[in-house]
mmCIF file of C-alpha atoms in Angstrom:
data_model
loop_
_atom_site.group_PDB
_atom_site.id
_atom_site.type_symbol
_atom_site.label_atom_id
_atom_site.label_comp_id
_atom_site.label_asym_id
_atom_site.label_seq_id
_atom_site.Cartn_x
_atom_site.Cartn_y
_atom_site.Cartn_z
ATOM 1 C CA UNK A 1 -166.952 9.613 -0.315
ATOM 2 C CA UNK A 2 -166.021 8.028 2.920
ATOM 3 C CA UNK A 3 -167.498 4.451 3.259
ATOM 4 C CA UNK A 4 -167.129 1.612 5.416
ATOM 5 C CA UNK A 5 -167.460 -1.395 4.307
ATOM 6 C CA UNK A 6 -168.759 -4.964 5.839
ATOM 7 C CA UNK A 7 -169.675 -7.920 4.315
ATOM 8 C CA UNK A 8 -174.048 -7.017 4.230
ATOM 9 C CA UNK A 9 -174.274 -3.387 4.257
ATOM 10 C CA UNK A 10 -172.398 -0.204 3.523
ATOM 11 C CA UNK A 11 -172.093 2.853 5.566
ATOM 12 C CA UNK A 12 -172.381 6.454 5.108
ATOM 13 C CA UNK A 13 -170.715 9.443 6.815
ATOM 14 C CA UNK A 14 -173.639 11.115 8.252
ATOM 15 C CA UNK A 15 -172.031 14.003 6.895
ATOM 16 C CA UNK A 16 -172.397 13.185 3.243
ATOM 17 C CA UNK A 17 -176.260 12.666 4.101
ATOM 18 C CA UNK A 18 -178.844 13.931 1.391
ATOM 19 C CA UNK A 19 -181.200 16.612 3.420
ATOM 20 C CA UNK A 20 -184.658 14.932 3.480
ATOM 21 C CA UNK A 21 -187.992 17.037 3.032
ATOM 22 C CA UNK A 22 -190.798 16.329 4.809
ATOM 23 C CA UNK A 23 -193.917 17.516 4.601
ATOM 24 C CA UNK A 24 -195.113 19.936 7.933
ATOM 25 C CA UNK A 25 -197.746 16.873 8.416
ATOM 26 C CA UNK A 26 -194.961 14.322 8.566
ATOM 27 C CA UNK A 27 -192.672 16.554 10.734
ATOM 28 C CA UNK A 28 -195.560 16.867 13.372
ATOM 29 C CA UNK A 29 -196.562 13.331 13.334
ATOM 30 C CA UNK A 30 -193.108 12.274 13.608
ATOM 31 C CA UNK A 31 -192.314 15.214 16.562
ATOM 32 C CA UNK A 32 -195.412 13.917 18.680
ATOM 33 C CA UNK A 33 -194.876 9.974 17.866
ATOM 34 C CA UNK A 34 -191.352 10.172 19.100
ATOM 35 C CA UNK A 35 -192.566 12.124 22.586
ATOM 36 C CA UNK A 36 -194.793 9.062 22.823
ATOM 37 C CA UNK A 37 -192.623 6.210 21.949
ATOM 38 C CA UNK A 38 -188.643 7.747 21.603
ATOM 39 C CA UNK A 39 -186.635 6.547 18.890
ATOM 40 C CA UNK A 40 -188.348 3.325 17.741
ATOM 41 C CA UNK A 41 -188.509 4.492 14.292
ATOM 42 C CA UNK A 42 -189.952 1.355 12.661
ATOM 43 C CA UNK A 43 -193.404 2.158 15.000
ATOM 44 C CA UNK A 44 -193.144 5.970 13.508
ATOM 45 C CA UNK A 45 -192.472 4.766 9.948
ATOM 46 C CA UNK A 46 -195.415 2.437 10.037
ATOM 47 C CA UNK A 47 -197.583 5.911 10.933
ATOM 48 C CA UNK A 48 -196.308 7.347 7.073
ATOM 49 C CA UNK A 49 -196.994 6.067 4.209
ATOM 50 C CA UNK A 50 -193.859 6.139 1.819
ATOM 51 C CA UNK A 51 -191.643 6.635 4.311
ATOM 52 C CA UNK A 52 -188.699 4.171 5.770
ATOM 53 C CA UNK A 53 -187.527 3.526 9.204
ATOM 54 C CA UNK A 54 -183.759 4.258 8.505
ATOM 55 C CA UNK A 55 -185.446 7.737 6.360
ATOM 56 C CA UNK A 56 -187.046 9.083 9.414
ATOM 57 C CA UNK A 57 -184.406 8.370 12.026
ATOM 58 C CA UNK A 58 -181.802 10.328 9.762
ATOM 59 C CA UNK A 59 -184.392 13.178 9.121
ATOM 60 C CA UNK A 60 -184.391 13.271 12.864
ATOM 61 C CA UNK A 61 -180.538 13.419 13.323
ATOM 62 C CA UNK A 62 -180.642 15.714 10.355
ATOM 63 C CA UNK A 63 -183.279 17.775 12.089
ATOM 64 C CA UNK A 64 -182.165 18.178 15.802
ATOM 65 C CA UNK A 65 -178.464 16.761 15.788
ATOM 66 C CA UNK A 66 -175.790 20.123 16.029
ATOM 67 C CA UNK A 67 -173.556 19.056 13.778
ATOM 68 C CA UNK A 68 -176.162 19.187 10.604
ATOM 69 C CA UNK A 69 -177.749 22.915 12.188
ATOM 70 C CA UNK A 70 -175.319 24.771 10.374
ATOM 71 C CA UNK A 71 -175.941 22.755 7.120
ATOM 72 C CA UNK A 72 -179.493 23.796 7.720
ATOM 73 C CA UNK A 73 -179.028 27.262 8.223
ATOM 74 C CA UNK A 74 -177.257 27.718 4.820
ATOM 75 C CA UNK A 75 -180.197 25.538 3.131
ATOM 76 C CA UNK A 76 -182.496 28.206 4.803
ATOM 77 C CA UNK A 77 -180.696 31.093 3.581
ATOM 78 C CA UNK A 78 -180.567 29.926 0.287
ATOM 79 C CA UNK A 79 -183.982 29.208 -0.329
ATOM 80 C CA UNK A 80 -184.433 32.981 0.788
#
């Protein structure tokens, strides 16, 4: 596991992330909250109950960021 650390916080490769599931409610409220307000994930987070700032911005990367759409794919094919 690749890890950086400082002295308050350690971080995570993005490419060691855990997928996230969301539910199609959370994915649409979270879609048309960030056309309305762009990335300020605490203001999404405080829309979903349960559900972190740092949680949703990563499902986001996770989501639309290239370098986790073939990680997806396979996830999709499996569950075929």
């Amino acid at each position: 596991m690749s890890t950086t650390s400082t002295t308050s916080s350690q971080e995570v490769s993005s490419n060691e992330w855990e997928f996230i599931d969301m539910s199609e409610q959370e994915e649409d409220l979270i879609r048309r909250m960030y056309g309305l307000v762009g990335d300020r994930w605490n203001l999404i987070a405080g829309r979903i109950p349960g559900r972190k700032a740092e949680e949703i911005e990563r499902f986001w990367i996770m989501r639309h960021g290239d370098a986790f759409s073939v990680k997806r794919n396979e996830r999709k094919t499996k569950d075929w």
